[in-house]
Amino acid sequence: MTPRTFNDIFGNPYLAVLAATTVIMGYLTVNALMIIWMERKVAARMQRRLGPTERGKFGLLQSIYDMGKLIGKELITPTHVNKGLYLAAPVLVFAPVLALCSLIPVSQSWVFHDYDIALVLLLAFSGLAVIGIFSAGWGSNNKYSLMGAVRSVSQTIAYEIPLILSALAVVMMAKELNLYQIVAKQEGLWNIVLQPVAAVIFLISATAETNRAPFDIPEAESELIGGFHTEYSGMRFGLFFFAEYSNMIIACSLATVLFLGGWHGPLLPGILWFFIKVYALIFVMMWFRWTFPRIRFDQLLSFSWLVLTPIAIANLFVTAVVSKLV
Amino acid sequence: MSEASGLAAALAGIASLKTAEAPDAKSGCQGLHTVGREAIVEVGRVFREAGYMLEMLTALDMRAAEQAMHVVYQFNRFGAPDRHRVRVVVPAGEAVPSLADLFGSANWYEREAFDMLGVRFDGHPYLVRILTEEGADYHPLLKDFGVAPAAAEEAAGG
Amino acid sequence: MGRIKEIAKGARSLIGSMGVTLKHLKDEPVTVEYPAERAPISPLQRNAIRLIEKEETPGSHNCIACLQCEKICPSNCISITGYRPEGLAMKRPETFDLNFALCSECGLCLDVCPTATLGYTKVYDKAGYTRADFFHDLLEEYRETEEQVVEHLREADRRKKAEREAKRKAEAEAKAKEAGDAQ
Amino acid sequence: MKETPPPPANATTEELLTQLGPLVHLDVLENLLNQARARSLWPLTFGLACCAIEMMAAGASRFDMDRFGSGVFRPSARQADVMILAGTISRKMGPVVKALWDQMPSPKWAIAMGGCTIDGGPFKYPGQYAIVEGADKIIPVDVYIPGCPPRPEALINGLLMLEQKIKAGKKFHV
Amino acid sequence: MAELIQIASDEDRDTFYLNMGPQHPSTHGVLRLRLHLKGERILSAEPIIGYSHRAHEKMAENRNYIQFLPNPSRVDYLSGMIYSIGYCQAIEKAIGLEVPERAEYIRVICNELNRISSHLLWFGTFLLDLGGVTPFLYCFDDREKILDLLDLVSGSRLTYCYGRFGGLVNDVTDDFLEGTARFCTAFRERLREYDRLVTQNVIFRNRTIGVGVMRPELAQQFGITGPCLRAMGMARDVRRDEPYGIYDRFEFDIPTRTASDCFDRYLVRIAEMEQSMRIVEQALAKLPDGPIMAKKIPRKIAPAKGEYYFAVESARGHFGMFIVSDGSEIPYRIHLRTPSFANLSTMRTVLPGTLLADTVSILGSIDIVLPEIDR
């Protein structure tokens, strides 16, 4: 069962790339604005208040007004800033998002690209975002941003390992690196049933990867004022905001593909199931944010090295033994 | 009240300490003393050994009446209150030895007294203004600072 | 083994607190949508002061410009100039200005007012573009009824004077009668 | 562009709104952006004294400033649109307020909350050495909210008035 | 004590000075912490205060005693009622004025309600500093209920001017009494919920247990009072040691802990909220009828010439008023001994050696209010 890639659909490759980019960018823009609104509404409902209501029907237009305002703000470039890094940072943070999105098998019938090593590519690109965050922190020449940058690098390294190990457990079971085939193999039985421990570890380290609470120490609001994006104003800060939410979508969709059996599901069409699962996971991530306080920096690292990685390795070992026997 | 009597004995040892008669309940303290300027560190050490804390330290501008500033120390113990208010009378402009190395809280209290009333404390590690704006050269709580507002004149007159 | 138990206990506590926020997800929001709905305000609510109507002076306040409130106000935000309408015993205020920006809503003026004609307005959400909005002229709402009230007071004074005359005359007669009986 | 006379010194809000037509004719984009700016004012987390508690109460569940899109309190001055001066500005704090105001990106507004930021409030008396009597001695203020402390509804009313001011595109700093 | 200003001597390459400046989300107002950092480890910390100095003591010297009434509740606006009624009690003791029974009971009820609302706000901002936003919103929701009750009685929400020399301004209404009773029962259930949301939460415990431990001798050294002192194992409370008003008629115990770290200071305050509710319920039960204002109040309030000291237990500790009177209606000098001034000065010895993230939790756990420090 091989999907029809965009090349097959559009014939010449340039048209395919153009179509893929517009589809992804369109989806991401609409989706990021929608998730920002959803986060504020979920937060409000959990805190027994109303959240944005005065702008549009249920406050739906609030994110659009926010983006409009951010576009209209003055872009301050402080003089004490290392201009090259400072200006490159927002672009660097947002760049990998496009590549990541094109690798995810969204539906049964078509996919953007069908690579045999899609998972390796995806995990490689997800490591790129930290370069953008570090250059933002380093470039702003601001003590708080410097600390935010240093924290983000060590956090990403620390949580890259459990992320890969738990993905490896799934790969070992599916004996496949092509994401489309991994999802296809989860026909009757989703991987989360066979790999519950790997799923939990994956979700925790995915939350840490996207710098979201309770792991949001790079832009810890109450300690480091704004963390790495303290010196950014206007649409530059908007890009960071946009990239954070896009990374969140990607992390959740990767988790859906690996553990929750992408488009498999009764009755409804495949693609709809995919998005239901993605938004369920996004809700869980938001649930984390509005419940837990922030982990301290050193506890965060020791939690990854001393707890998550050993468990991930043990889980890998068990999977290896079981898949040998069966 | 063995501790209190032990304390009284130790206090009596200090030469220039004059203990006033028993104060009435309204003044809120159990012992009223005045002491010479140089003996205040000794008094502080006595109270420190007895486990008392420096509850309050402030200065009063008595230059109109006695051409002197009163620096009021108030020691109290944890638990049932046994407050001793020790008063040092120091001519305007003179310095008072600092208790900063005996009591950590004295550091900030003395800086505040200096900031507000201009009383200098010898031996204080970092005697710099603490409350008023940087570059302020005035001591606001002195009686002759600033014009006496209408309410005071009129109330005084009325 | 201890670490495993500890991690399990930690995980259970995290799920416990997540349970609390989920429980609140179902609650009714407690928000009072301010411009549309307004929360009920307490009858004693303290805002800017105003002169309230008194029964001795129907349709107007009963301020006698005694300047007590101006003297007691800690932030000096009340300024009154009184005048004495001819034929009246008590004075009336000509101007009664309040600079609400200085007011600390302490309520001392209400306590000290001899005729208790000061009260609080019900406007608690005042905002303005310029500072001039907060110089309230408390006499504004009673401008037009001022004349009738002065007339009413004059009339009341006359009646009181008449009663006093009558009473004094009655006493004089009573004394005269006693003097008459005594002889 | 017709030249309108500057507003009288102590004109009240009603006089200003009636007497002044649009001071300057704004082009379409600026007007469009103003509609977006008015509807998403991000305040700066900047509490000075007692009014800060009422500002927090306005942001909390019962009065919920987030209904107007301004529940996002930005700690960094670079990302804030409106500076809500909640509390007394002391002389030592004055230069800090000015520095923060300069750090904020350009379409920025200021709300003076509480009597202390309008005219010195209860701390104003002849011989006062410690406070700045009124925030507009340091920065241009758009909306004043009296009260000591003003109620959260007053702050929300102030926010709504600021929105009217931005939407109407009127630029009068009196 | 590490000398602060010799920068030249320890010119170690990777240490730097950081200003947790007057405008910072977690300095509880306008406090500036000058930190000397090596990476994220703090070498020395010097709190710089004065950014909300409003000259309360200078104002005391140019207005008479009754006109100074609005000031105390603006010194510590979180326990505004305790400060304002404390000032009234100080002057009543100075001029020997008796307050009727009913007023005493209402004062105790309002004080304890104000203490609970102050602890609630501390609880919310403490969690906000640690990154948890939702508890902040929950505690404000409960606090609004208390503010409504006190609004019913005194007419204001935060800075109260409810007490007068000799009693109170207005009497208590029935729905205030029912509301208070209802609040106490509902709030106990909410406290159990906070316990599950925060106290058991492993992330919160890791952030606070063993963090910011204050050695016991700091208490005597710096004159620490209030919940920070009680977290060190010393059951000291002005309401118990030096009962003012009618606090000796209620039995309530003084919660103490021994490890004196952030977690213990947290537990002490949560337990204190329970005790305050016990006092409120006892006071509600024994509330007598009668007037709320003393019969004969002297027209001119002028304490005899001399010095008076009166202390009350505010939510943050021992608040003392040192009143010097020269017999006239204008006080000669009123010095306000505020608890947070002493509690904050310990930061110079507690903070060095901790991480930057701990500074935020320690500062949050000692619960300071800046205008009370700067006066």
PDB file of C-alpha atoms in Angstrom, chain C residues 18-183:
ATOM      1  CA  MET C  18      -4.424  17.419  36.972  1.00  0.00           C
ATOM      2  CA  GLY C  19      -7.684  15.991  38.267  1.00  0.00           C
ATOM      3  CA  VAL C  20      -8.369  19.212  40.148  1.00  0.00           C
ATOM      4  CA  THR C  21      -7.990  21.416  37.089  1.00  0.00           C
ATOM      5  CA  LEU C  22     -10.109  19.043  35.032  1.00  0.00           C
ATOM      6  CA  LYS C  23     -12.833  19.203  37.685  1.00  0.00           C
ATOM      7  CA  HIS C  24     -12.826  22.986  37.395  1.00  0.00           C
ATOM      8  CA  LEU C  25     -13.052  22.763  33.625  1.00  0.00           C
ATOM      9  CA  LYS C  26     -16.707  21.794  34.055  1.00  0.00           C
ATOM     10  CA  ASP C  27     -17.503  24.614  36.532  1.00  0.00           C
ATOM     11  CA  GLU C  28     -19.653  27.591  35.590  1.00  0.00           C
ATOM     12  CA  PRO C  29     -17.369  30.625  34.987  1.00  0.00           C
ATOM     13  CA  VAL C  30     -17.650  33.069  37.879  1.00  0.00           C
ATOM     14  CA  THR C  31     -16.969  36.063  35.636  1.00  0.00           C
ATOM     15  CA  VAL C  32     -19.175  39.133  35.956  1.00  0.00           C
ATOM     16  CA  GLU C  33     -19.180  40.450  32.379  1.00  0.00           C
ATOM     17  CA  TYR C  34     -18.666  43.998  33.542  1.00  0.00           C
ATOM     18  CA  PRO C  35     -19.989  46.319  30.879  1.00  0.00           C
ATOM     19  CA  ALA C  36     -23.077  44.110  30.331  1.00  0.00           C
ATOM     20  CA  GLU C  37     -23.809  42.760  33.831  1.00  0.00           C
ATOM     21  CA  ARG C  38     -22.854  44.590  37.034  1.00  0.00           C
ATOM     22  CA  ALA C  39     -22.102  42.861  40.319  1.00  0.00           C
ATOM     23  CA  PRO C  40     -24.402  43.977  43.170  1.00  0.00           C
ATOM     24  CA  ILE C  41     -22.635  46.775  45.087  1.00  0.00           C
ATOM     25  CA  SER C  42     -22.628  47.135  48.855  1.00  0.00           C
ATOM     26  CA  PRO C  43     -24.917  49.867  50.244  1.00  0.00           C
ATOM     27  CA  LEU C  44     -21.976  51.380  52.171  1.00  0.00           C
ATOM     28  CA  GLN C  45     -19.710  51.470  49.121  1.00  0.00           C
ATOM     29  CA  ARG C  46     -17.275  54.395  49.302  1.00  0.00           C
ATOM     30  CA  ASN C  47     -16.776  56.497  46.168  1.00  0.00           C
ATOM     31  CA  ALA C  48     -16.681  60.203  45.492  1.00  0.00           C
ATOM     32  CA  ILE C  49     -18.783  62.140  48.015  1.00  0.00           C
ATOM     33  CA  ARG C  50     -21.961  64.012  47.097  1.00  0.00           C
ATOM     34  CA  LEU C  51     -24.490  66.129  48.892  1.00  0.00           C
ATOM     35  CA  ILE C  52     -27.627  64.140  49.651  1.00  0.00           C
ATOM     36  CA  GLU C  53     -31.156  65.445  50.076  1.00  0.00           C
ATOM     37  CA  LYS C  54     -32.372  66.012  53.591  1.00  0.00           C
ATOM     38  CA  GLU C  55     -36.006  66.307  54.717  1.00  0.00           C
ATOM     39  CA  GLU C  56     -35.433  69.666  56.457  1.00  0.00           C
ATOM     40  CA  THR C  57     -34.544  71.088  53.055  1.00  0.00           C
ATOM     41  CA  PRO C  58     -36.829  69.292  50.563  1.00  0.00           C
ATOM     42  CA  GLY C  59     -35.304  68.936  47.098  1.00  0.00           C
ATOM     43  CA  SER C  60     -31.841  70.066  48.215  1.00  0.00           C
ATOM     44  CA  HIS C  61     -28.962  69.442  50.603  1.00  0.00           C
ATOM     45  CA  ASN C  62     -28.673  70.915  54.054  1.00  0.00           C
ATOM     46  CA  CYS C  63     -25.037  71.974  54.012  1.00  0.00           C
ATOM     47  CA  ILE C  64     -24.470  75.000  56.256  1.00  0.00           C
ATOM     48  CA  ALA C  65     -20.924  75.687  54.976  1.00  0.00           C
ATOM     49  CA  CYS C  66     -19.419  75.115  58.408  1.00  0.00           C
ATOM     50  CA  LEU C  67     -16.128  73.970  56.753  1.00  0.00           C
ATOM     51  CA  GLN C  68     -15.765  71.084  59.238  1.00  0.00           C
ATOM     52  CA  CYS C  69     -15.246  68.585  56.422  1.00  0.00           C
ATOM     53  CA  GLU C  70     -12.745  70.851  54.701  1.00  0.00           C
ATOM     54  CA  LYS C  71     -10.720  71.079  57.941  1.00  0.00           C
ATOM     55  CA  ILE C  72     -10.770  67.338  58.756  1.00  0.00           C
ATOM     56  CA  CYS C  73      -9.963  66.075  55.227  1.00  0.00           C
ATOM     57  CA  PRO C  74      -6.450  64.514  55.349  1.00  0.00           C
ATOM     58  CA  SER C  75      -5.751  65.215  51.666  1.00  0.00           C
ATOM     59  CA  ASN C  76      -7.356  68.733  51.552  1.00  0.00           C
ATOM     60  CA  CYS C  77      -9.518  67.805  48.567  1.00  0.00           C
ATOM     61  CA  ILE C  78     -12.676  69.705  49.642  1.00  0.00           C
ATOM     62  CA  SER C  79     -12.952  73.491  49.142  1.00  0.00           C
ATOM     63  CA  ILE C  80     -16.123  75.375  50.096  1.00  0.00           C
ATOM     64  CA  THR C  81     -17.071  79.090  50.035  1.00  0.00           C
ATOM     65  CA  GLY C  82     -20.211  79.914  52.006  1.00  0.00           C
ATOM     66  CA  TYR C  83     -22.574  82.925  51.788  1.00  0.00           C
ATOM     67  CA  ARG C  84     -25.393  84.038  54.053  1.00  0.00           C
ATOM     68  CA  PRO C  85     -28.673  84.611  52.148  1.00  0.00           C
ATOM     69  CA  GLU C  86     -30.304  87.650  53.797  1.00  0.00           C
ATOM     70  CA  GLY C  87     -32.959  86.837  56.322  1.00  0.00           C
ATOM     71  CA  LEU C  88     -31.528  83.415  57.098  1.00  0.00           C
ATOM     72  CA  ALA C  89     -29.820  82.294  60.276  1.00  0.00           C
ATOM     73  CA  MET C  90     -27.767  79.523  58.702  1.00  0.00           C
ATOM     74  CA  LYS C  91     -25.222  79.932  55.876  1.00  0.00           C
ATOM     75  CA  ARG C  92     -25.444  78.152  52.487  1.00  0.00           C
ATOM     76  CA  PRO C  93     -22.494  77.038  50.330  1.00  0.00           C
ATOM     77  CA  GLU C  94     -21.842  79.085  47.196  1.00  0.00           C
ATOM     78  CA  THR C  95     -19.271  76.655  45.803  1.00  0.00           C
ATOM     79  CA  PHE C  96     -18.523  73.121  47.026  1.00  0.00           C
ATOM     80  CA  ASP C  97     -15.641  71.612  44.996  1.00  0.00           C
ATOM     81  CA  LEU C  98     -14.061  68.186  45.469  1.00  0.00           C
ATOM     82  CA  ASN C  99     -10.785  67.130  43.815  1.00  0.00           C
ATOM     83  CA  PHE C 100     -11.529  63.399  43.681  1.00  0.00           C
ATOM     84  CA  ALA C 101      -8.000  62.613  42.472  1.00  0.00           C
ATOM     85  CA  LEU C 102      -6.664  63.401  45.968  1.00  0.00           C
ATOM     86  CA  CYS C 103      -9.489  61.727  47.883  1.00  0.00           C
ATOM     87  CA  SER C 104      -8.544  58.548  49.809  1.00  0.00           C
ATOM     88  CA  GLU C 105     -12.184  57.598  50.508  1.00  0.00           C
ATOM     89  CA  CYS C 106     -11.559  57.574  54.283  1.00  0.00           C
ATOM     90  CA  GLY C 107     -15.057  58.748  55.250  1.00  0.00           C
ATOM     91  CA  LEU C 108     -13.883  61.271  57.910  1.00  0.00           C
ATOM     92  CA  CYS C 109     -15.899  64.059  56.231  1.00  0.00           C
ATOM     93  CA  LEU C 110     -19.087  62.043  56.547  1.00  0.00           C
ATOM     94  CA  ASP C 111     -18.523  61.469  60.260  1.00  0.00           C
ATOM     95  CA  VAL C 112     -17.777  65.089  61.035  1.00  0.00           C
ATOM     96  CA  CYS C 113     -20.650  66.707  59.067  1.00  0.00           C
ATOM     97  CA  PRO C 114     -23.065  68.210  61.662  1.00  0.00           C
ATOM     98  CA  THR C 115     -26.110  67.995  59.382  1.00  0.00           C
ATOM     99  CA  ALA C 116     -25.100  64.584  57.901  1.00  0.00           C
ATOM    100  CA  THR C 117     -25.744  65.858  54.397  1.00  0.00           C
ATOM    101  CA  LEU C 118     -22.699  64.135  52.835  1.00  0.00           C
ATOM    102  CA  GLY C 119     -23.007  60.712  51.210  1.00  0.00           C
ATOM    103  CA  TYR C 120     -21.310  58.607  48.540  1.00  0.00           C
ATOM    104  CA  THR C 121     -22.177  58.473  44.857  1.00  0.00           C
ATOM    105  CA  LYS C 122     -22.981  55.117  43.316  1.00  0.00           C
ATOM    106  CA  VAL C 123     -20.559  55.722  40.403  1.00  0.00           C
ATOM    107  CA  TYR C 124     -17.687  53.321  41.004  1.00  0.00           C
ATOM    108  CA  ASP C 125     -16.251  52.968  37.528  1.00  0.00           C
ATOM    109  CA  LYS C 126     -15.216  56.537  36.682  1.00  0.00           C
ATOM    110  CA  ALA C 127     -12.462  57.096  34.126  1.00  0.00           C
ATOM    111  CA  GLY C 128     -11.599  60.100  31.983  1.00  0.00           C
ATOM    112  CA  TYR C 129      -9.213  61.397  29.358  1.00  0.00           C
ATOM    113  CA  THR C 130      -8.336  64.563  31.211  1.00  0.00           C
ATOM    114  CA  ARG C 131      -7.663  65.448  34.825  1.00  0.00           C
ATOM    115  CA  ALA C 132     -10.397  68.092  34.680  1.00  0.00           C
ATOM    116  CA  ASP C 133     -13.000  65.316  34.958  1.00  0.00           C
ATOM    117  CA  PHE C 134     -12.176  64.776  38.601  1.00  0.00           C
ATOM    118  CA  PHE C 135     -12.910  68.308  39.892  1.00  0.00           C
ATOM    119  CA  HIS C 136     -16.492  67.589  40.948  1.00  0.00           C
ATOM    120  CA  ASP C 137     -18.783  70.519  41.681  1.00  0.00           C
ATOM    121  CA  LEU C 138     -21.138  69.012  44.269  1.00  0.00           C
ATOM    122  CA  LEU C 139     -23.700  71.798  43.996  1.00  0.00           C
ATOM    123  CA  GLU C 140     -24.364  71.223  40.315  1.00  0.00           C
ATOM    124  CA  GLU C 141     -27.299  68.842  40.815  1.00  0.00           C
ATOM    125  CA  TYR C 142     -29.010  71.251  43.213  1.00  0.00           C
ATOM    126  CA  ARG C 143     -28.463  74.435  41.177  1.00  0.00           C
ATOM    127  CA  GLU C 144     -32.071  74.948  40.109  1.00  0.00           C
ATOM    128  CA  THR C 145     -33.773  73.944  43.368  1.00  0.00           C
ATOM    129  CA  GLU C 146     -31.541  76.379  45.343  1.00  0.00           C
ATOM    130  CA  GLU C 147     -33.976  79.285  45.173  1.00  0.00           C
ATOM    131  CA  GLN C 148     -37.019  77.345  46.425  1.00  0.00           C
ATOM    132  CA  VAL C 149     -35.017  75.879  49.310  1.00  0.00           C
ATOM    133  CA  VAL C 150     -33.696  79.270  50.428  1.00  0.00           C
ATOM    134  CA  GLU C 151     -37.286  80.529  50.293  1.00  0.00           C
ATOM    135  CA  HIS C 152     -38.433  77.445  52.254  1.00  0.00           C
ATOM    136  CA  LEU C 153     -35.750  77.998  54.897  1.00  0.00           C
ATOM    137  CA  ARG C 154     -36.595  81.686  55.167  1.00  0.00           C
ATOM    138  CA  GLU C 155     -40.209  80.695  55.663  1.00  0.00           C
ATOM    139  CA  ALA C 156     -39.234  78.083  58.250  1.00  0.00           C
ATOM    140  CA  ASP C 157     -37.125  80.685  60.095  1.00  0.00           C
ATOM    141  CA  ARG C 158     -40.023  83.105  60.114  1.00  0.00           C
ATOM    142  CA  ARG C 159     -42.299  80.407  61.505  1.00  0.00           C
ATOM    143  CA  LYS C 160     -39.788  79.502  64.177  1.00  0.00           C
ATOM    144  CA  LYS C 161     -39.340  83.142  65.129  1.00  0.00           C
ATOM    145  CA  ALA C 162     -43.089  83.501  65.329  1.00  0.00           C
ATOM    146  CA  GLU C 163     -43.343  80.442  67.595  1.00  0.00           C
ATOM    147  CA  ARG C 164     -40.587  81.800  69.776  1.00  0.00           C
ATOM    148  CA  GLU C 165     -42.409  85.099  70.021  1.00  0.00           C
ATOM    149  CA  ALA C 166     -45.607  83.286  70.907  1.00  0.00           C
ATOM    150  CA  LYS C 167     -43.868  81.156  73.506  1.00  0.00           C
ATOM    151  CA  ARG C 168     -42.166  84.168  75.066  1.00  0.00           C
ATOM    152  CA  LYS C 169     -45.426  86.075  75.096  1.00  0.00           C
ATOM    153  CA  ALA C 170     -47.123  83.058  76.715  1.00  0.00           C
ATOM    154  CA  GLU C 171     -44.426  82.856  79.399  1.00  0.00           C
ATOM    155  CA  ALA C 172     -44.631  86.613  80.012  1.00  0.00           C
ATOM    156  CA  GLU C 173     -48.414  86.325  80.509  1.00  0.00           C
ATOM    157  CA  ALA C 174     -47.978  83.273  82.749  1.00  0.00           C
ATOM    158  CA  LYS C 175     -45.380  85.153  84.839  1.00  0.00           C
ATOM    159  CA  ALA C 176     -47.613  88.195  84.935  1.00  0.00           C
ATOM    160  CA  LYS C 177     -50.561  86.009  86.035  1.00  0.00           C
ATOM    161  CA  GLU C 178     -48.447  84.377  88.780  1.00  0.00           C
ATOM    162  CA  ALA C 179     -47.270  87.820  89.907  1.00  0.00           C
ATOM    163  CA  GLY C 180     -50.932  88.799  89.884  1.00  0.00           C
ATOM    164  CA  ASP C 181     -51.992  85.708  91.985  1.00  0.00           C
ATOM    165  CA  ALA C 182     -49.021  86.122  94.357  1.00  0.00           C
ATOM    166  CA  GLN C 183     -50.036  89.649  95.414  1.00  0.00           C
TER     167      GLN C 183
END
